[in-house]
XYZ file of C-alpha atoms in Angstrom:
392
model
C 36.307 -109.820 -121.649
C 35.157 -112.346 -119.182
C 35.275 -110.020 -116.086
C 35.554 -106.533 -114.624
C 38.926 -106.510 -112.866
C 40.198 -104.115 -110.288
C 44.057 -103.732 -110.747
C 46.005 -102.141 -108.136
C 49.736 -100.889 -107.784
C 50.144 -101.475 -104.044
C 53.843 -100.432 -103.789
C 53.839 -97.450 -106.151
C 56.478 -98.770 -108.484
C 54.249 -98.413 -111.565
C 53.727 -102.176 -111.852
C 50.587 -103.713 -111.151
C 50.465 -105.951 -107.983
C 46.842 -107.029 -107.223
C 44.068 -108.219 -109.498
C 40.467 -108.471 -108.189
C 37.546 -109.886 -110.139
C 34.718 -107.354 -109.272
C 32.180 -109.213 -111.461
C 31.657 -111.726 -114.178
C 27.874 -111.499 -114.248
C 27.734 -112.054 -118.032
C 28.187 -114.993 -120.306
C 31.153 -116.005 -122.473
C 30.597 -117.766 -125.624
C 34.184 -117.912 -126.914
C 33.347 -115.899 -130.084
C 36.130 -113.218 -131.027
C 33.533 -110.513 -131.314
C 32.405 -110.137 -127.707
C 34.319 -106.996 -126.824
C 33.399 -105.041 -123.707
C 33.948 -101.276 -122.805
C 33.400 -99.475 -119.390
C 32.886 -95.946 -117.869
C 32.551 -94.854 -114.484
C 28.939 -93.930 -113.186
C 30.363 -91.150 -110.964
C 29.175 -92.843 -107.913
C 32.001 -95.499 -107.375
C 30.451 -98.095 -109.946
C 30.676 -98.608 -113.575
C 28.544 -99.027 -116.816
C 29.747 -101.946 -118.905
C 29.024 -102.188 -122.549
C 28.751 -106.008 -123.404
C 29.120 -106.645 -127.100
C 27.473 -109.293 -129.261
C 28.982 -112.174 -131.176
C 29.694 -112.342 -134.853
C 28.825 -114.916 -137.294
C 32.224 -114.781 -138.869
C 33.460 -116.706 -135.695
C 32.428 -119.715 -133.947
C 31.384 -120.319 -130.247
C 32.898 -122.793 -127.769
C 31.176 -126.264 -127.289
C 31.075 -125.391 -123.695
C 30.311 -121.795 -123.049
C 30.284 -119.900 -119.633
C 26.770 -119.286 -118.327
C 23.300 -119.912 -119.820
C 23.068 -120.757 -123.578
C 20.147 -119.587 -125.793
C 19.516 -121.250 -129.232
C 17.242 -118.707 -130.106
C 19.684 -115.812 -129.193
C 22.286 -117.762 -131.350
C 20.422 -116.847 -134.588
C 21.322 -113.856 -136.764
C 24.307 -112.211 -138.205
C 25.411 -110.656 -134.757
C 24.079 -112.668 -132.003
C 23.590 -112.961 -128.248
C 23.807 -116.609 -127.384
C 24.958 -116.129 -123.967
C 23.576 -113.814 -121.134
C 23.690 -109.965 -121.542
C 25.396 -109.711 -124.898
C 24.237 -106.624 -126.697
C 23.305 -104.871 -123.195
C 24.742 -102.037 -121.087
C 25.171 -103.496 -117.584
C 25.692 -101.409 -114.309
C 27.978 -102.310 -111.670
C 27.228 -100.440 -108.334
C 29.844 -99.448 -105.803
C 28.399 -102.145 -103.421
C 28.883 -104.843 -106.262
C 25.271 -105.153 -107.402
C 25.088 -105.914 -110.984
C 21.891 -105.103 -113.127
C 20.770 -104.676 -116.712
C 20.613 -101.242 -117.813
C 19.721 -100.991 -121.528
C 19.399 -103.283 -124.282
C 19.566 -103.459 -128.185
C 23.178 -102.974 -129.012
C 25.572 -104.637 -131.538
C 29.076 -103.717 -130.925
C 29.056 -100.491 -128.688
C 32.570 -100.246 -128.610
C 32.544 -96.904 -126.892
C 30.720 -95.531 -123.879
C 31.367 -92.517 -121.739
C 29.544 -90.388 -119.036
C 29.757 -86.664 -119.632
C 30.096 -83.923 -116.874
C 26.295 -83.602 -116.631
C 25.989 -87.151 -115.825
C 24.624 -88.300 -119.315
C 25.688 -91.588 -120.742
C 26.572 -91.811 -124.206
C 27.392 -94.920 -126.352
C 28.365 -95.513 -129.806
C 27.657 -98.435 -131.989
C 29.051 -99.854 -135.122
C 27.402 -100.111 -138.724
C 26.334 -103.531 -139.644
C 23.034 -105.639 -139.002
C 20.376 -103.547 -137.539
C 22.777 -100.465 -137.859
C 22.551 -98.799 -141.322
C 24.977 -96.274 -140.321
C 27.232 -95.330 -137.411
C 24.967 -94.060 -134.320
C 25.560 -92.119 -131.138
C 23.040 -92.919 -128.474
C 21.862 -91.132 -125.311
C 21.464 -94.136 -122.849
C 18.500 -94.287 -120.412
C 17.730 -97.038 -118.133
C 15.283 -99.601 -119.607
C 15.516 -98.265 -123.245
C 15.901 -100.729 -126.149
C 18.240 -99.355 -128.975
C 17.238 -101.471 -132.005
C 19.245 -104.510 -132.291
C 16.874 -107.390 -131.355
C 19.201 -110.221 -130.576
C 19.620 -109.035 -126.932
C 16.004 -109.036 -126.198
C 16.135 -112.976 -125.441
C 17.747 -111.975 -122.098
C 15.064 -109.455 -121.082
C 13.251 -110.851 -118.076
C 10.003 -109.648 -119.582
C 10.559 -111.371 -122.891
C 8.412 -114.411 -123.563
C 10.434 -117.620 -123.321
C 11.149 -119.103 -126.737
C 9.986 -116.079 -128.773
C 12.476 -115.142 -131.653
C 12.981 -111.360 -131.715
C 14.385 -111.782 -135.341
C 10.927 -112.749 -136.510
C 9.284 -109.570 -135.198
C 7.879 -107.341 -137.949
C 10.197 -104.196 -138.859
C 7.305 -101.888 -137.804
C 7.117 -103.483 -134.311
C 11.092 -103.186 -133.742
C 11.035 -99.674 -134.976
C 8.179 -98.609 -132.546
C 10.146 -100.288 -129.607
C 13.501 -98.685 -130.178
C 15.122 -95.246 -129.028
C 16.430 -93.549 -132.051
C 20.200 -92.350 -132.277
C 20.786 -88.911 -131.086
C 23.031 -88.436 -134.089
C 23.810 -90.352 -137.092
C 27.368 -90.232 -138.592
C 27.328 -91.170 -142.304
C 29.349 -94.153 -142.864
C 32.964 -93.529 -144.742
C 32.364 -89.789 -144.873
C 32.291 -89.095 -141.206
C 33.170 -92.315 -139.207
C 33.454 -96.115 -140.092
C 33.910 -97.748 -136.852
C 33.079 -95.391 -133.929
C 34.861 -95.898 -130.520
C 34.993 -94.222 -127.319
C 33.532 -90.658 -127.002
C 35.341 -88.082 -125.232
C 33.993 -84.823 -123.988
C 35.864 -81.637 -124.795
C 37.011 -79.758 -121.672
C 37.274 -75.836 -121.487
C 40.993 -75.956 -121.859
C 40.916 -77.434 -125.339
C 39.740 -74.519 -127.656
C 36.412 -73.357 -128.433
C 34.461 -76.781 -128.526
C 33.952 -77.238 -124.817
C 31.453 -79.955 -123.842
C 31.143 -81.311 -127.310
C 32.061 -85.029 -128.021
C 35.015 -86.188 -129.880
C 34.646 -89.576 -131.575
C 37.752 -91.570 -132.813
C 37.414 -93.895 -135.695
C 38.839 -97.497 -135.473
C 38.718 -97.985 -139.108
C 39.845 -94.414 -140.493
C 42.421 -91.635 -139.958
C 39.886 -89.252 -138.412
C 38.063 -88.084 -135.207
C 34.348 -86.890 -135.483
C 33.273 -83.830 -133.535
C 29.524 -83.925 -132.324
C 27.444 -81.068 -131.483
C 24.392 -81.792 -129.302
C 21.264 -79.801 -128.271
C 17.984 -80.752 -126.730
C 14.835 -80.329 -128.920
C 11.644 -81.113 -127.241
C 13.456 -82.516 -124.223
C 15.491 -85.074 -126.263
C 19.178 -84.982 -127.575
C 19.993 -84.588 -131.164
C 22.473 -82.698 -133.339
C 25.332 -82.520 -135.749
C 28.472 -84.015 -136.585
C 31.447 -82.778 -138.444
C 35.134 -83.752 -138.670
C 37.538 -82.571 -135.768
C 40.639 -84.254 -137.534
C 40.554 -85.812 -140.975
C 43.610 -87.450 -142.461
C 46.168 -85.142 -141.083
C 48.638 -87.302 -139.505
C 46.292 -89.651 -137.523
C 46.888 -93.364 -137.500
C 44.056 -95.690 -137.970
C 42.671 -97.783 -135.226
C 41.398 -94.978 -132.993
C 39.901 -96.883 -130.153
C 40.111 -95.132 -126.789
C 40.291 -91.384 -126.013
C 41.172 -89.481 -122.619
C 41.878 -85.889 -121.733
C 44.707 -85.094 -119.394
C 43.966 -83.590 -116.000
C 44.665 -80.117 -117.208
C 42.412 -80.489 -120.176
C 45.088 -79.385 -122.681
C 45.871 -82.654 -124.201
C 43.977 -85.551 -125.794
C 45.608 -89.014 -125.995
C 44.150 -91.511 -128.344
C 44.920 -95.118 -128.088
C 45.209 -97.072 -131.504
C 44.506 -100.641 -131.941
C 43.561 -102.696 -134.912
C 42.534 -106.437 -134.887
C 41.771 -108.395 -137.930
C 40.406 -106.384 -140.975
C 41.749 -102.883 -140.303
C 45.001 -101.479 -141.432
C 47.724 -101.618 -138.793
C 47.730 -98.598 -136.428
C 49.052 -99.389 -133.063
C 50.224 -97.121 -130.413
C 49.313 -93.753 -128.863
C 48.635 -90.283 -130.507
C 49.009 -86.899 -128.357
C 47.093 -83.974 -129.493
C 47.917 -80.794 -127.667
C 45.987 -77.607 -127.946
C 48.426 -74.718 -128.400
C 45.958 -71.876 -127.818
C 44.951 -70.656 -131.459
C 41.327 -71.139 -132.161
C 40.554 -72.179 -135.646
C 38.070 -70.630 -137.819
C 35.216 -73.254 -137.775
C 31.498 -73.807 -137.348
C 31.338 -73.950 -133.441
C 27.927 -75.495 -133.309
C 24.820 -76.041 -135.709
C 21.168 -75.640 -134.266
C 17.890 -76.264 -135.430
C 15.498 -73.505 -135.791
C 11.671 -73.559 -136.757
C 12.738 -72.550 -140.242
C 16.127 -74.052 -140.616
C 19.589 -73.961 -139.175
C 21.689 -71.526 -137.357
C 25.482 -71.916 -137.872
C 27.584 -70.188 -135.147
C 31.090 -69.741 -135.932
C 34.214 -69.698 -133.633
C 35.003 -66.125 -134.749
C 33.076 -63.128 -136.746
C 33.227 -63.669 -140.324
C 33.905 -61.250 -143.192
C 30.620 -60.434 -144.549
C 32.126 -59.406 -147.870
C 33.121 -63.030 -148.152
C 29.588 -64.511 -147.677
C 27.787 -65.637 -150.671
C 24.233 -67.346 -150.589
C 25.136 -69.420 -153.547
C 27.855 -71.436 -151.737
C 25.245 -73.019 -149.350
C 23.416 -76.080 -150.095
C 21.423 -78.624 -148.057
C 20.244 -82.144 -149.040
C 18.621 -84.836 -146.892
C 18.029 -88.502 -146.632
C 16.805 -91.122 -144.143
C 18.316 -94.379 -143.049
C 16.309 -97.847 -142.266
C 17.855 -100.188 -139.730
C 17.182 -103.877 -140.574
C 18.827 -107.343 -140.875
C 21.070 -106.635 -143.615
C 24.659 -105.261 -143.142
C 24.429 -101.501 -143.015
C 22.195 -99.554 -145.507
C 22.333 -97.011 -148.070
C 20.949 -93.283 -147.794
C 17.232 -93.539 -148.693
C 14.676 -91.027 -150.148
C 17.487 -88.453 -151.100
C 16.415 -85.016 -151.991
C 17.884 -81.623 -152.594
C 16.351 -79.055 -150.095
C 15.295 -75.625 -151.035
C 17.441 -72.859 -149.223
C 15.121 -69.927 -149.217
C 17.405 -67.535 -147.784
C 21.036 -67.111 -146.189
C 21.288 -64.310 -143.553
C 24.071 -63.142 -141.276
C 23.444 -62.372 -137.719
C 25.576 -60.722 -135.221
C 28.600 -61.237 -137.292
C 29.242 -64.911 -136.190
C 26.189 -66.553 -136.984
C 24.679 -67.720 -140.492
C 20.985 -68.355 -140.565
C 19.920 -70.965 -143.314
C 16.099 -70.962 -143.773
C 15.108 -74.262 -145.448
C 11.713 -75.089 -146.631
C 9.781 -78.065 -145.416
C 12.052 -79.598 -142.642
C 10.833 -83.208 -141.924
C 11.613 -85.036 -138.543
C 13.234 -88.500 -139.114
C 15.846 -87.259 -141.768
C 19.417 -86.525 -141.834
C 20.160 -82.914 -143.317
C 23.564 -82.633 -144.936
C 24.509 -78.884 -144.867
C 27.481 -78.143 -147.126
C 29.552 -74.925 -147.905
C 30.941 -75.114 -151.383
C 34.678 -76.265 -151.557
C 34.930 -72.917 -153.726
C 33.583 -70.608 -151.004
C 35.883 -67.798 -150.038
C 34.149 -67.487 -146.430
C 36.671 -66.351 -144.123
C 37.166 -64.834 -140.623
C 37.461 -61.139 -140.158
C 41.267 -61.819 -139.896
C 41.388 -63.461 -143.156
C 41.470 -67.197 -141.878
C 39.899 -69.789 -144.214
C 37.020 -72.002 -142.878
C 38.173 -75.340 -141.449
C 35.123 -77.457 -142.117
C 32.622 -77.182 -144.789
C 30.325 -80.203 -144.247
C 27.843 -80.907 -141.462
C 25.221 -83.626 -140.964
C 22.280 -82.897 -138.570
C 20.199 -85.738 -137.260
C 16.496 -84.283 -137.057
C 14.439 -86.526 -134.802
C 12.180 -83.574 -133.449
C 11.229 -80.400 -135.083
C 11.321 -77.142 -132.986
C 7.799 -76.061 -132.030
């Protein structure tokens, strides 16, 4: 995308009549991969996610704007200005750099509390799919964008920095979504409204390379957001190519826009998902405690169907570096010391020796008979919690 364009229908006939360039304050290299995404800032302006280029495609001989030979290096690169950044366009037309360190953040949204959230795509410097809480001035781990930081030493190659130095600079993802199992190519998050069932204020994230939508449950621990992910929809009639998501004004219907370019399976069009008023029996949210995890359900469960042996927890970590994606490292099975029921709708898992910097995969056995008091089976049985901060 070369510019932020304001489009108007001046005669209300359903067709665009006016096109105005609001800003084109970033470069264009001509590479196919430099996709952009926007979201309103709530004050009449916009946040603009400006993606990096890919080594799989060339750049123009003559680019738009300043060119950086240093920024051209790497698998995903930032050879022209502000690639790999989130920019801010204010209502009075002032454009400023907001945050750096992104690869292909093909999804950005503002929640009702004013928080800005962005997904990114697994690849170089992204071991798996992340969801980031965006704050001004932060660096989010993909080093190529640093060449355009006004404070960056001219000519210094960020790709030659030690991994430990990059790791110390970066802001960690609030939630890591395991690749393949939960999301392969995350796109635009959408916050669930109160009229769309029991998951109000949580985030739904379509998958551009899968037939699913992920559900993210966030909480604040020691002042920072972290949380868990699970499936919202998974192989139940969705097309691939989930790219954009928006709720209707009444909050009862979600529209998902599908588009696939290049390597994905064909999946064009729109999907309409309407809430019909029946709440599923599912885990409403997963919260961290000092000793483990609390699983709160949408309905009270049948205590006779609860079996401690049905619950298991394993953990692992990821390492972001120059290679494309990354495996789950330092895998281990965690010891669940007890499984307790609380207030009829909450299960308390006590887990030995919780550790920050790991992803905890909570699994309820596929053979579990856990059901609601009315006999409804459990919708999801796998949940991944990104533990950045321990409860103290």
